CSV table of C-alpha atoms in Angstrom, one decimal:
chain,number,residue,atom,x,y,z
A,220,MET,CA,107.8,40.6,114.6
A,221,LYS,CA,111.1,41.5,116.1
A,222,VAL,CA,113.1,44.6,115.3
A,223,LEU,CA,116.7,45.6,115.7
A,224,ILE,CA,117.0,49.1,116.0
A,225,ALA,CA,120.6,50.5,115.8
A,226,GLY,CA,120.8,54.0,117.4
A,227,GLY,CA,118.0,52.9,119.2
A,228,ALA,CA,118.4,55.0,122.3
A,229,GLY,CA,119.0,58.4,120.1
A,230,TYR,CA,116.3,60.8,119.2
A,231,ILE,CA,114.2,59.3,116.2
A,232,GLY,CA,115.4,55.6,117.0
A,233,SER,CA,113.9,55.9,120.3
A,234,THR,CA,110.6,57.3,118.8
A,235,ILE,CA,110.5,54.5,116.2
A,236,ALA,CA,111.4,51.6,118.9
A,237,SER,CA,108.2,53.0,121.0
A,238,ALA,CA,105.9,53.4,117.9
A,239,CYS,CA,107.0,49.4,117.4
A,240,SER,CA,106.2,48.2,120.9
A,241,ASP,CA,102.8,50.5,120.6
A,242,ALA,CA,102.2,48.6,117.3
A,243,GLY,CA,102.8,45.0,119.1
A,244,ILE,CA,106.5,44.8,117.2
A,245,THR,CA,109.4,43.7,119.6
A,246,PRO,CA,112.2,46.6,119.5
A,247,VAL,CA,115.8,45.1,120.6
A,248,VAL,CA,118.0,48.2,121.1
A,249,LEU,CA,121.6,48.7,120.0
A,250,ASP,CA,123.6,51.6,120.8
A,251,ASN,CA,126.7,52.9,121.7
A,252,LEU,CA,125.5,55.8,123.7
A,253,VAL,CA,127.6,58.7,122.3
A,254,THR,CA,124.5,60.4,121.2
A,255,GLY,CA,122.1,57.8,122.6
A,256,ARG,CA,120.7,57.8,126.2
A,257,ARG,CA,120.6,54.8,128.4
A,258,GLU,CA,116.9,56.6,129.7
A,259,PHE,CA,115.1,55.6,126.1
A,260,ALA,CA,115.8,52.3,126.1
A,261,GLN,CA,114.5,51.4,129.4
A,262,GLY,CA,112.1,48.5,129.8
A,263,ARG,CA,113.6,47.3,126.4
A,264,ALA,CA,116.0,44.8,125.2
A,265,PHE,CA,118.9,46.7,125.5
A,266,HIS,CA,123.0,46.1,123.9
A,267,GLU,CA,125.5,48.8,124.4
A,268,GLY,CA,128.2,48.8,121.6
A,269,ASP,CA,128.8,49.6,118.2
A,270,ILE,CA,127.2,48.4,115.0
A,271,ALA,CA,130.9,47.3,113.7
A,272,ASP,CA,131.5,45.5,116.5
A,273,GLY,CA,131.6,41.8,114.8
A,274,PRO,CA,131.5,40.1,118.1
A,275,LEU,CA,128.7,42.0,119.6
A,276,ILE,CA,126.6,41.4,117.0
A,277,ASP,CA,126.7,37.9,116.7
A,278,ARG,CA,125.9,37.9,120.2
A,279,VAL,CA,122.9,40.0,120.4
A,280,PHE,CA,121.8,37.7,117.3
A,281,ALA,CA,122.1,34.6,119.5
A,282,GLU,CA,120.4,36.0,121.9
A,283,HIS,CA,117.5,37.3,119.8
A,284,PRO,CA,117.8,34.5,116.7
A,285,ASP,CA,114.1,35.6,115.9
A,286,ILE,CA,115.0,39.3,114.7
A,287,ASP,CA,113.2,39.7,111.5
A,288,ALA,CA,114.1,42.8,110.4
A,289,VAL,CA,117.2,45.6,111.4
A,290,VAL,CA,116.2,49.5,111.1
A,291,HIS,CA,119.9,51.2,110.5
A,292,CYS,CA,119.8,54.5,112.6
A,293,ALA,CA,123.1,54.7,114.1
A,294,ALA,CA,124.6,57.8,112.6
A,295,LEU,CA,126.4,61.5,113.7
A,296,ILE,CA,124.3,63.9,112.2
A,297,VAL,CA,125.1,67.5,112.9
A,298,VAL,CA,126.3,69.5,109.2
A,299,PRO,CA,128.6,71.9,110.9
A,300,GLU,CA,130.0,69.1,113.3
A,301,SER,CA,130.7,67.2,110.0
A,302,VAL,CA,132.4,70.0,108.3
A,303,ALA,CA,134.8,70.4,110.9
A,304,ASP,CA,135.6,66.5,111.7
A,305,PRO,CA,134.7,65.0,108.3
A,306,ILE,CA,137.5,61.9,109.1
A,307,GLY,CA,135.2,61.2,112.5
A,308,TYR,CA,131.9,61.4,110.1
A,309,TYR,CA,133.2,59.1,107.6
A,310,ARG,CA,134.4,56.8,110.1
A,311,ALA,CA,131.2,56.8,112.2
A,312,ASN,CA,128.6,56.9,109.4
A,313,VAL,CA,130.2,55.0,106.2
A,314,ALA,CA,133.0,52.8,107.4
A,315,SER,CA,131.2,51.0,110.5
A,316,SER,CA,127.7,50.9,108.2
A,317,LEU,CA,129.8,48.8,105.8
A,318,GLU,CA,131.1,46.1,108.6
A,319,PHE,CA,127.5,46.2,109.9
A,320,ALA,CA,126.1,44.9,106.7
A,321,GLY,CA,129.1,42.1,106.6
A,322,HIS,CA,127.5,41.2,110.2
A,323,LEU,CA,124.1,41.6,109.7
A,324,LEU,CA,124.6,38.9,106.3
A,325,ARG,CA,127.0,37.1,108.5
A,326,ASN,CA,123.7,36.1,111.3
A,327,GLY,CA,121.4,35.9,108.3
A,328,CYS,CA,119.5,39.3,108.4
A,329,THR,CA,118.4,39.7,105.3
A,330,ARG,CA,115.9,42.9,105.5
A,331,MET,CA,117.9,46.7,106.4
A,332,ILE,CA,115.7,49.8,106.6
A,333,PHE,CA,118.1,52.2,106.7
A,334,SER,CA,117.7,55.9,108.1
A,335,SER,CA,118.5,58.2,104.9
A,336,SER,CA,118.5,61.8,104.5
A,337,ALA,CA,116.8,64.5,101.9
A,338,SER,CA,120.0,66.8,102.6
A,339,ILE,CA,121.7,64.2,99.9
A,340,TYR,CA,119.4,66.0,96.9
A,341,ALA,CA,120.5,68.4,94.4
A,342,ALA,CA,117.0,70.6,94.8
A,343,GLY,CA,115.4,71.7,91.5
A,344,ALA,CA,114.7,75.3,90.5
A,345,ASP,CA,111.6,75.0,92.7
A,346,LEU,CA,113.0,73.7,95.6
A,347,THR,CA,110.8,70.6,95.5
A,348,VAL,CA,112.4,66.9,95.2
A,349,ASP,CA,111.4,63.2,94.7
A,350,GLU,CA,113.2,60.3,94.8
A,351,ASP,CA,114.7,60.6,90.8
A,352,SER,CA,116.1,63.7,91.5
A,353,PRO,CA,120.3,64.1,91.1
A,354,ILE,CA,122.0,63.7,94.2
A,355,GLU,CA,124.4,66.6,95.1
A,356,PRO,CA,124.8,66.6,99.0
A,357,GLN,CA,126.3,69.9,100.2
A,358,SER,CA,128.0,68.7,103.6
A,359,PRO,CA,130.3,65.7,104.9
A,360,TYR,CA,127.2,64.4,107.0
A,361,ALA,CA,125.3,64.5,103.6
A,362,ARG,CA,127.7,62.8,101.5
A,363,THR,CA,128.2,59.9,104.3
A,364,LYS,CA,124.3,59.2,103.5
A,365,ALA,CA,124.8,59.0,99.6
A,366,VAL,CA,127.8,56.9,100.1
A,367,CYS,CA,126.2,54.7,102.6
A,368,GLU,CA,122.9,54.3,100.2
A,369,ALA,CA,125.2,53.7,97.3
A,370,MET,CA,127.3,51.3,99.4
A,371,PHE,CA,124.2,49.5,100.7
A,372,ALA,CA,122.5,49.3,96.7
A,373,ASP,CA,126.2,47.6,95.5
A,374,ILE,CA,125.8,44.7,98.3
A,375,ALA,CA,122.1,44.2,97.5
A,376,ALA,CA,122.8,43.9,94.1
A,377,SER,CA,125.0,40.5,94.4
A,378,GLN,CA,124.2,39.6,98.3
A,379,PRO,CA,120.9,38.5,99.8
A,380,LEU,CA,120.8,41.8,102.1
A,381,ARG,CA,117.8,43.7,100.9
A,382,VAL,CA,117.9,47.8,101.7
A,383,LEU,CA,114.9,50.0,102.1
A,384,SER,CA,116.4,53.7,102.7
A,385,LEU,CA,113.8,56.1,104.0
A,386,ARG,CA,114.9,59.7,103.0
A,387,TYR,CA,114.2,62.0,106.5
A,388,PHE,CA,113.2,65.4,105.6
A,389,ASN,CA,113.5,67.4,108.6
A,390,PRO,CA,112.3,66.3,112.1
A,391,ILE,CA,110.7,67.8,114.6
A,392,GLY,CA,108.2,67.4,117.9
A,393,ALA,CA,108.7,64.5,120.1
A,394,ASP,CA,106.8,61.2,121.0
A,395,PRO,CA,103.4,62.3,121.9
A,396,LYS,CA,103.2,60.7,125.0
A,397,MET,CA,106.8,62.5,126.0
A,398,ARG,CA,108.4,59.0,126.1
A,399,THR,CA,111.2,60.2,124.3
A,400,GLY,CA,112.5,63.4,122.3
A,401,LEU,CA,115.3,65.3,121.5
A,402,GLN,CA,118.4,64.3,123.8
A,403,LEU,CA,120.2,67.4,123.8
A,404,ARG,CA,119.5,70.4,125.9
A,405,ARG,CA,120.9,72.7,122.7
A,406,PRO,CA,120.3,71.0,119.7
A,407,SER,CA,121.5,72.6,116.4
A,408,HIS,CA,118.4,72.8,114.0
A,409,ALA,CA,116.2,76.2,113.7
A,410,LEU,CA,113.5,74.9,116.2
A,411,GLY,CA,115.6,74.1,118.9
A,412,LYS,CA,117.3,77.0,118.7
A,413,MET,CA,114.3,78.9,118.7
A,414,ILE,CA,113.2,77.1,122.0
A,415,GLN,CA,116.6,78.1,123.3
A,416,ALA,CA,116.4,81.8,122.7
A,417,GLN,CA,112.7,81.8,124.1
A,418,GLU,CA,114.1,80.6,127.0
A,419,GLU,CA,117.0,83.2,127.5
A,420,GLY,CA,115.0,85.8,126.1
A,421,VAL,CA,117.3,86.1,123.4
A,422,PRO,CA,116.9,87.1,119.4
A,423,PHE,CA,116.9,84.3,117.2
A,424,GLN,CA,119.4,84.2,114.5
A,425,VAL,CA,117.9,83.3,110.9
A,426,THR,CA,121.3,81.7,109.5
A,427,GLY,CA,121.3,82.8,106.1
A,428,THR,CA,119.2,85.2,104.6
A,429,ASP,CA,120.1,85.4,100.9
A,430,TYR,CA,119.0,81.7,99.5
A,431,PRO,CA,116.6,81.7,96.2
A,432,THR,CA,113.1,80.8,98.6
A,433,ARG,CA,110.1,83.4,99.0
A,434,ASP,CA,112.3,85.4,101.7
A,435,GLY,CA,115.4,84.6,101.6
A,436,SER,CA,115.7,82.2,104.0
A,437,GLY,CA,116.3,78.5,104.3
A,438,ILE,CA,113.6,76.2,103.5
A,439,ARG,CA,112.6,72.9,104.8
A,440,ASP,CA,110.2,69.9,105.0
A,441,TYR,CA,109.4,69.7,108.8
A,442,VAL,CA,107.5,65.8,109.6
A,443,HIS,CA,106.9,65.1,113.1
A,444,VAL,CA,109.2,62.8,114.5
A,445,TRP,CA,106.0,60.5,115.4
A,446,ASP,CA,105.0,60.4,111.9
A,447,LEU,CA,108.8,59.2,110.9
A,448,ALA,CA,108.1,56.3,113.4
A,449,ALA,CA,105.0,55.8,112.4
A,450,ALA,CA,106.5,55.3,108.7
A,451,HIS,CA,109.1,52.8,110.0
A,452,VAL,CA,106.0,50.9,111.4
A,453,ALA,CA,104.4,50.5,108.2
A,454,ALA,CA,107.5,49.9,105.9
A,455,LEU,CA,108.4,46.9,108.6
A,456,GLY,CA,104.8,45.6,107.2
A,457,ALA,CA,105.0,46.4,104.1
A,458,PHE,CA,109.0,45.2,103.8
A,459,ASP,CA,109.0,41.8,101.6
A,460,ALA,CA,105.4,43.5,99.5
A,461,VAL,CA,108.1,46.8,98.6
A,462,LEU,CA,110.9,44.5,97.9
A,463,PRO,CA,110.2,41.0,97.1
A,464,THR,CA,113.7,39.9,95.7
A,465,ALA,CA,116.8,41.0,96.3
A,466,GLY,CA,117.8,44.7,95.6
A,467,SER,CA,117.3,48.4,97.2
A,468,THR,CA,114.8,51.0,97.1
A,469,VAL,CA,114.6,54.5,98.2
A,470,ILE,CA,111.5,56.3,99.3
A,471,ASN,CA,110.9,60.4,100.8
A,472,LEU,CA,109.4,60.8,104.2
A,473,GLY,CA,108.1,64.3,104.2
A,474,THR,CA,104.7,66.6,104.5
A,475,GLY,CA,105.1,68.0,100.9
A,476,THR,CA,104.9,71.3,102.2
A,477,GLY,CA,107.8,73.9,102.3
A,478,THR,CA,108.1,76.4,105.5
A,479,THR,CA,111.2,78.3,105.4
A,480,VAL,CA,113.1,79.5,108.6
A,481,ARG,CA,111.2,82.5,108.9
A,482,GLU,CA,108.1,81.0,108.6
A,483,LEU,CA,108.7,78.6,111.1
A,484,LEU,CA,109.3,81.4,113.4
A,485,ASP,CA,106.2,82.6,112.7
A,486,ALA,CA,104.3,79.7,113.9
A,487,PHE,CA,106.3,79.3,116.5
A,488,ASN,CA,105.4,82.8,117.9
A,489,GLU,CA,101.7,81.9,117.2
A,490,VAL,CA,102.3,79.5,119.9
A,491,ILE,CA,104.3,80.8,122.6
A,492,ASP,CA,102.9,83.7,124.8
A,493,THR,CA,105.8,86.3,124.7
A,494,PRO,CA,107.2,86.2,120.7
A,495,VAL,CA,110.7,85.7,120.2
A,496,ALA,CA,112.0,88.4,117.8
A,497,ALA,CA,114.6,87.7,114.8
A,498,VAL,CA,118.1,89.4,113.6
A,499,ASP,CA,119.9,88.0,110.4
A,500,ALA,CA,123.0,86.2,110.7
A,501,GLY,CA,125.7,84.0,108.1
A,502,ALA,CA,124.8,80.7,106.7
A,503,ARG,CA,126.7,78.2,108.6
A,504,PRO,CA,129.3,75.7,107.0
A,505,GLY,CA,127.5,73.3,105.0
A,506,ASP,CA,124.0,74.6,105.2
A,507,ALA,CA,121.8,74.8,102.1
A,508,ALA,CA,119.1,76.5,100.9
A,509,GLY,CA,117.2,73.0,101.4
A,510,ALA,CA,113.8,71.4,99.8
A,511,TYR,CA,110.8,69.5,100.0
A,512,THR,CA,109.2,66.5,98.9
A,513,ARG,CA,106.8,66.2,96.1
A,514,SER,CA,106.8,62.6,96.2
A,515,ASP,CA,103.5,60.3,96.9
A,516,ARG,CA,105.9,57.2,97.0
A,517,ALA,CA,105.7,56.4,100.6
A,518,GLU,CA,101.6,56.9,100.3
A,519,ARG,CA,101.7,54.5,97.6
A,520,LEU,CA,104.0,51.8,98.9
A,521,LEU,CA,103.6,52.3,102.4
A,522,GLY,CA,100.1,53.5,103.2
A,523,TRP,CA,101.6,56.4,105.1
A,524,ARG,CA,100.9,60.0,104.9
A,525,PRO,CA,101.7,62.6,107.4
A,526,ARG,CA,99.3,63.0,110.6
A,527,TYR,CA,100.6,65.7,112.5
A,528,SER,CA,100.6,69.5,111.4
A,529,LEU,CA,103.7,71.7,112.3
A,530,THR,CA,101.9,73.7,114.6
A,531,GLU,CA,101.8,70.2,116.6
A,532,GLY,CA,105.2,69.4,115.6
A,533,ILE,CA,106.1,73.0,117.4
A,534,ARG,CA,103.9,72.2,120.8
A,535,HIS,CA,104.9,68.9,121.1
A,536,SER,CA,109.1,70.0,121.1
A,537,LEU,CA,107.7,72.4,123.9
A,538,GLU,CA,106.2,70.1,125.9
A,539,TRP,CA,108.9,68.0,125.6
A,540,ALA,CA,111.3,70.6,126.1
A,541,ALA,CA,109.7,71.3,129.4
A,542,VAL,CA,109.9,67.9,130.8
A,543,ARG,CA,113.2,66.6,129.5
A,544,GLU,CA,115.6,67.2,132.4
A,545,ASP,CA,113.0,65.2,134.4
A,546,VAL,CA,112.9,62.1,131.8
A,547,LEU,CA,116.7,62.5,131.5
A,548,GLY,CA,117.9,64.2,135.0
A,549,GLY,CA,119.2,67.3,134.0
A,550,SER,CA,122.2,66.4,132.3
A,551,ALA,CA,123.3,67.6,128.4
Protein backbone atom coordinates (compact mmCIF):
# COMPACT_ATOMS: atom_id res chain seq x y z
CA MET A 1 0.00 0.00 0.00
CA LYS A 2 1.11 3.56 -0.72
CA VAL A 3 -0.36 6.60 1.06
CA LEU A 4 -0.03 10.33 0.46
CA ILE A 5 0.43 12.21 3.74
CA ALA A 6 -0.42 15.90 3.39
CA GLY A 7 1.35 17.75 6.18
CA GLY A 8 3.66 14.76 6.46
CA ALA A 9 6.64 16.84 7.61
CA GLY A 10 4.84 18.09 10.71
CA TYR A 11 4.69 16.63 14.22
CA ILE A 12 1.75 14.26 13.74
CA GLY A 13 2.11 13.72 10.00
CA SER A 14 5.75 12.68 10.24
CA THR A 15 4.96 10.29 13.07
CA ILE A 16 2.19 8.75 10.96
CA ALA A 17 4.70 8.41 8.12
CA SER A 18 7.09 6.51 10.42
CA ALA A 19 4.31 4.24 11.67
CA CYS A 20 3.27 3.54 8.09
CA SER A 21 6.84 2.69 7.10
CA ASP A 22 7.20 0.38 10.09
CA ALA A 23 3.97 -1.36 9.01
CA GLY A 24 5.11 -1.85 5.42
CA ILE A 25 3.05 1.03 4.02
CA THR A 26 4.96 3.43 1.74
CA PRO A 27 4.42 7.10 2.67
CA VAL A 28 4.59 9.90 0.11
CA VAL A 29 5.02 13.22 1.91
CA LEU A 30 3.49 16.52 0.80
CA ASP A 31 4.23 19.61 2.90
CA ASN A 32 4.66 23.34 2.29
CA LEU A 33 7.12 23.54 5.24
CA VAL A 34 5.32 26.52 6.79
CA THR A 35 5.49 24.62 10.09
CA GLY A 36 6.80 21.24 8.91
CA ARG A 37 10.45 20.30 8.78
CA ARG A 38 12.38 19.01 5.79
CA GLU A 39 14.42 16.82 8.14
CA PHE A 40 11.27 14.83 8.97
CA ALA A 41 10.86 13.89 5.30
CA GLN A 42 14.39 12.63 4.78
CA GLY A 43 14.57 9.22 3.14
CA ARG A 44 10.97 9.46 1.90
CA ALA A 45 9.38 10.54 -1.35
CA PHE A 46 8.83 14.25 -0.66
CA HIS A 47 7.02 16.99 -2.56
CA GLU A 48 7.31 20.53 -1.25
CA GLY A 49 4.25 22.66 -1.83
CA ASP A 50 0.68 23.46 -0.90
CA ILE A 51 -2.36 21.17 -0.98
CA ALA A 52 -4.22 23.84 -2.99
CA ASP A 53 -1.67 23.68 -5.83
CA GLY A 54 -3.47 21.68 -8.51
CA PRO A 55 -0.54 21.16 -10.90
CA LEU A 56 1.59 19.94 -7.98
CA ILE A 57 -1.06 17.44 -6.86
CA ASP A 58 -1.41 16.24 -10.45
CA ARG A 59 2.37 15.76 -10.60
CA VAL A 60 2.39 13.79 -7.33
CA PHE A 61 -0.22 11.38 -8.67
CA ALA A 62 1.53 11.15 -12.04
CA GLU A 63 4.72 10.10 -10.25
CA HIS A 64 2.85 7.84 -7.82
CA PRO A 65 -0.19 6.43 -9.66
CA ASP A 66 -0.41 3.63 -7.09
CA ILE A 67 -1.39 5.90 -4.17
CA ASP A 68 -4.24 4.10 -2.41
CA ALA A 69 -5.34 6.76 0.08
CA VAL A 70 -4.52 10.19 1.47
CA VAL A 71 -4.05 11.23 5.09
CA HIS A 72 -4.85 14.94 5.31
CA CYS A 73 -2.89 16.43 8.25
CA ALA A 74 -2.09 19.78 6.63
CA ALA A 75 -3.36 22.60 8.86
CA LEU A 76 -2.48 25.48 11.13
CA ILE A 77 -3.31 24.46 14.71
CA VAL A 78 -2.51 27.15 17.32
CA VAL A 79 -5.72 28.32 19.02
CA PRO A 80 -4.63 31.85 20.17
CA GLU A 81 -3.02 32.42 16.77
CA SER A 82 -6.31 31.53 15.09
CA VAL A 83 -8.10 34.14 17.23
CA ALA A 84 -5.61 36.78 16.09
CA ASP A 85 -5.61 35.69 12.42
CA PRO A 86 -8.92 34.04 11.51
CA ILE A 87 -8.57 34.94 7.82
CA GLY A 88 -5.24 33.15 7.62
CA TYR A 89 -6.68 30.11 9.38
CA TYR A 90 -9.78 29.86 7.20
CA ARG A 91 -7.64 30.30 4.09
CA ALA A 92 -5.09 27.64 5.10
CA ASN A 93 -7.42 25.13 6.72
CA VAL A 94 -10.72 25.47 4.83
CA ALA A 95 -10.17 27.08 1.44
CA SER A 96 -7.08 25.00 0.72
CA SER A 97 -8.82 21.81 1.87
CA LEU A 98 -11.68 22.48 -0.54
CA GLU A 99 -9.22 22.84 -3.42
CA PHE A 100 -7.40 19.71 -2.26
CA ALA A 101 -10.59 17.65 -2.35
CA GLY A 102 -11.17 18.69 -5.95
CA HIS A 103 -7.61 17.78 -6.90
CA LEU A 104 -7.94 14.35 -5.27
CA LEU A 105 -11.19 13.59 -7.11
CA ARG A 106 -9.67 14.67 -10.41
CA ASN A 107 -6.85 12.19 -9.84
CA GLY A 108 -9.14 9.34 -8.89
CA CYS A 109 -8.26 9.25 -5.18
CA THR A 110 -11.37 8.11 -3.29
CA ARG A 111 -10.07 7.45 0.24
CA MET A 112 -9.27 10.28 2.66
CA ILE A 113 -8.43 10.14 6.35
CA PHE A 114 -8.91 13.65 7.73
CA SER A 115 -7.12 14.92 10.84
CA SER A 116 -9.93 16.52 12.80
CA SER A 117 -10.09 17.68 16.39
CA ALA A 118 -12.07 17.03 19.55
CA SER A 119 -12.02 20.79 20.12
CA ILE A 120 -15.14 20.98 17.93
CA TYR A 121 -17.33 19.43 20.65
CA ALA A 122 -19.67 20.98 23.16
CA ALA A 123 -18.81 18.91 26.21
CA GLY A 124 -21.55 17.60 28.47
CA ALA A 125 -21.86 18.46 32.13
CA ASP A 126 -19.41 15.69 32.99
CA LEU A 127 -16.96 17.00 30.32
CA THR A 128 -17.13 13.74 28.36
CA VAL A 129 -18.07 13.42 24.70
CA ASP A 130 -18.72 10.80 22.06
CA GLU A 131 -19.05 11.08 18.29
CA ASP A 132 -22.71 12.10 18.60
CA SER A 133 -22.11 14.95 21.05
CA PRO A 134 -23.17 18.44 19.93
CA ILE A 135 -20.70 20.44 17.85
CA GLU A 136 -19.86 23.83 19.33
CA PRO A 137 -16.30 24.94 18.50
CA GLN A 138 -14.93 27.72 20.71
CA SER A 139 -12.15 29.12 18.51
CA PRO A 140 -11.54 29.92 14.84
CA TYR A 141 -9.14 26.96 14.70
CA ALA A 142 -11.79 24.56 16.01
CA ARG A 143 -14.39 26.05 13.65
CA THR A 144 -12.13 25.41 10.66
CA LYS A 145 -12.08 21.73 11.61
CA ALA A 146 -15.86 21.60 12.02
CA VAL A 147 -16.36 23.40 8.69
CA CYS A 148 -13.98 21.00 6.93
CA GLU A 149 -15.80 17.98 8.32
CA ALA A 150 -19.16 19.32 7.12
CA MET A 151 -17.69 20.30 3.76
CA PHE A 152 -16.15 16.86 3.21
CA ALA A 153 -19.43 15.18 4.25
CA ASP A 154 -21.30 17.24 1.64
CA ILE A 155 -18.75 16.29 -1.02
CA ALA A 156 -18.81 12.62 -0.04
CA ALA A 157 -22.62 12.60 -0.30
CA SER A 158 -22.50 13.14 -4.06
CA GLN A 159 -18.93 12.36 -5.16
CA PRO A 160 -16.88 9.14 -4.97
CA LEU A 161 -14.63 10.58 -2.23
CA ARG A 162 -14.98 8.65 1.05
CA VAL A 163 -13.88 10.50 4.19
CA LEU A 164 -12.97 9.11 7.59
CA SER A 165 -12.50 11.98 10.05
CA LEU A 166 -10.40 11.09 13.08
CA ARG A 167 -11.05 13.51 15.92
CA TYR A 168 -7.84 13.81 17.90
CA PHE A 169 -7.82 14.71 21.53
CA ASN A 170 -4.52 16.12 22.87
CA PRO A 171 -1.33 14.59 21.44
CA ILE A 172 1.77 14.35 23.61
CA GLY A 173 5.02 12.44 23.41
CA ALA A 174 7.24 11.68 20.43
CA ASP A 175 8.16 8.77 18.20
CA PRO A 176 9.56 6.30 20.78
CA LYS A 177 12.55 5.79 18.43
CA MET A 178 13.14 9.58 18.53
CA ARG A 179 12.91 9.99 14.77
CA THR A 180 10.39 12.83 15.12
CA GLY A 181 8.69 14.96 17.74
CA LEU A 182 7.43 18.47 18.25
CA GLN A 183 9.37 20.59 15.80
CA LEU A 184 8.87 23.86 17.69
CA ARG A 185 11.36 24.73 20.41
CA ARG A 186 8.65 26.62 22.30
CA PRO A 187 5.30 24.86 21.73
CA SER A 188 2.17 26.55 23.05
CA HIS A 189 0.46 23.59 24.72
CA ALA A 190 0.61 22.78 28.43
CA LEU A 191 3.25 20.04 28.39
CA GLY A 192 5.53 22.11 26.15
CA LYS A 193 5.19 25.03 28.53
CA MET A 194 6.06 22.76 31.46
CA ILE A 195 9.23 21.61 29.72
CA GLN A 196 10.11 25.24 28.99
CA ALA A 197 9.50 26.19 32.63
CA GLN A 198 11.75 23.35 33.75
CA GLU A 199 14.51 24.40 31.37
CA GLU A 200 14.33 28.05 32.43
CA GLY A 201 13.85 27.40 36.14
CA VAL A 202 10.62 29.41 36.33
CA PRO A 203 7.09 28.53 37.52
CA PHE A 204 4.58 27.06 35.09
CA GLN A 205 1.52 29.21 34.41
CA VAL A 206 -1.82 27.46 34.83
CA THR A 207 -3.85 29.43 32.29
CA GLY A 208 -7.47 29.36 33.40
CA THR A 209 -8.38 28.36 36.95
CA ASP A 210 -12.16 28.74 37.15
CA TYR A 211 -13.31 26.05 34.75
CA PRO A 212 -16.03 23.61 35.96
CA THR A 213 -13.49 20.84 36.62
CA ARG A 214 -12.45 19.11 39.83
CA ASP A 215 -9.62 21.58 40.45
CA GLY A 216 -10.61 24.56 38.28
CA SER A 217 -7.95 24.01 35.61
CA GLY A 218 -8.73 22.85 32.08
CA ILE A 219 -9.18 19.16 31.42
CA ARG A 220 -7.78 17.25 28.45
CA ASP A 221 -7.54 13.72 27.11
CA TYR A 222 -3.79 13.32 26.54
CA VAL A 223 -3.09 10.66 23.91
CA HIS A 224 0.40 9.58 22.88
CA VAL A 225 1.29 10.67 19.35
CA TRP A 226 2.55 7.17 18.51
CA ASP A 227 -0.84 5.77 19.51
CA LEU A 228 -2.44 8.33 17.18
CA ALA A 229 -0.10 7.21 14.40
CA ALA A 230 -0.96 3.56 15.05
CA ALA A 231 -4.65 4.46 14.76
CA HIS A 232 -4.02 5.81 11.26
CA VAL A 233 -2.30 2.59 10.25
CA ALA A 234 -5.31 0.68 11.60
CA ALA A 235 -7.67 3.04 9.76
CA LEU A 236 -5.86 2.49 6.46
CA GLY A 237 -6.21 -1.25 6.88
CA ALA A 238 -9.87 -1.08 7.88
CA PHE A 239 -10.91 1.77 5.57
CA ASP A 240 -13.00 -0.23 3.11
CA ALA A 241 -14.69 -2.15 5.92
CA VAL A 242 -15.58 1.05 7.77
CA LEU A 243 -16.64 2.91 4.60
CA PRO A 244 -17.51 0.30 1.97
CA THR A 245 -19.51 2.81 -0.06
CA ALA A 246 -19.58 6.58 -0.60
CA GLY A 247 -19.99 8.70 2.47
CA SER A 248 -18.20 9.85 5.60
CA THR A 249 -17.92 8.95 9.25
CA VAL A 250 -16.09 10.11 12.37
CA ILE A 251 -14.10 8.37 15.09
CA ASN A 252 -12.70 9.79 18.33
CA LEU A 253 -9.06 9.11 19.16
CA GLY A 254 -8.48 9.50 22.88
CA THR A 255 -7.70 7.50 25.98
CA GLY A 256 -11.01 7.90 27.77
CA THR A 257 -9.27 9.49 30.74
CA GLY A 258 -9.52 13.18 31.60
CA THR A 259 -6.46 14.84 33.10
CA THR A 260 -6.55 18.39 34.41
CA VAL A 261 -3.66 20.77 33.84
CA ARG A 262 -2.80 20.62 37.54
CA GLU A 263 -2.82 16.82 37.41
CA LEU A 264 -0.60 16.91 34.33
CA LEU A 265 1.87 19.07 36.26
CA ASP A 266 1.78 16.60 39.16
CA ALA A 267 2.58 13.76 36.75
CA PHE A 268 5.32 15.85 35.13
CA ASN A 269 6.89 16.54 38.52
CA GLU A 270 6.93 12.81 39.30
CA VAL A 271 9.09 12.23 36.22
CA ILE A 272 11.63 15.03 36.61
CA ASP A 273 14.23 15.50 39.35
CA THR A 274 13.46 19.10 40.38
CA PRO A 275 9.72 19.87 40.60
CA VAL A 276 8.29 22.83 38.72
CA ALA A 277 6.15 25.24 40.72
CA ALA A 278 2.80 26.56 39.48
CA VAL A 279 1.30 30.04 39.33
CA ASP A 280 -2.25 30.85 38.31
CA ALA A 281 -2.93 32.97 35.25
CA GLY A 282 -5.87 33.99 33.09
CA ALA A 283 -7.20 31.81 30.29
CA ARG A 284 -5.74 32.33 26.82
CA PRO A 285 -7.94 33.60 23.98
CA GLY A 286 -9.99 30.77 22.53
CA ASP A 287 -9.29 28.30 25.33
CA ALA A 288 -12.11 26.11 26.66
CA ALA A 289 -12.63 23.86 29.68
CA GLY A 290 -11.87 20.82 27.53
CA ALA A 291 -13.27 17.31 27.33
CA TYR A 292 -12.35 13.64 27.11
CA THR A 293 -13.86 10.79 25.14
CA ARG A 294 -16.24 8.19 26.46
CA SER A 295 -16.44 6.38 23.13
CA ASP A 296 -15.21 2.91 22.19
CA ARG A 297 -15.89 3.36 18.47
CA ALA A 298 -12.19 3.31 17.59
CA GLU A 299 -11.79 -0.09 19.21
CA ARG A 300 -14.94 -1.49 17.61
CA LEU A 301 -14.27 -0.22 14.07
CA LEU A 302 -10.48 -0.10 13.93
CA GLY A 303 -9.42 -2.61 16.58
CA TRP A 304 -7.41 0.23 18.12
CA ARG A 305 -6.80 1.13 21.71
CA PRO A 306 -4.04 3.35 23.17
CA ARG A 307 -1.00 1.56 24.56
CA TYR A 308 1.06 4.33 26.11
CA SER A 309 0.41 5.91 29.50
CA LEU A 310 0.42 9.59 30.41
CA THR A 311 3.77 9.14 32.15
CA GLU A 312 5.29 7.49 29.08
CA GLY A 313 4.07 10.39 26.96
CA ILE A 314 5.75 12.84 29.33
CA ARG A 315 8.99 10.83 29.34
CA HIS A 316 9.08 10.66 25.55
CA SER A 317 8.42 14.40 25.31
CA LEU A 318 11.36 15.06 27.63
CA GLU A 319 13.59 12.65 25.69
CA TRP A 320 12.69 14.42 22.45
CA ALA A 321 13.36 17.86 23.97
CA ALA A 322 16.86 16.63 24.85
CA VAL A 323 17.66 15.51 21.27
CA ARG A 324 15.58 17.96 19.27
CA GLU A 325 18.44 20.32 18.46
CA ASP A 326 20.62 17.42 17.30
CA VAL A 327 17.89 16.22 14.93
CA LEU A 328 16.81 19.66 13.70
CA GLY A 329 20.04 21.61 13.96
CA GLY A 330 18.94 23.88 16.77
CA SER A 331 16.61 26.00 14.64
CA ALA A 332 13.25 27.28 15.87
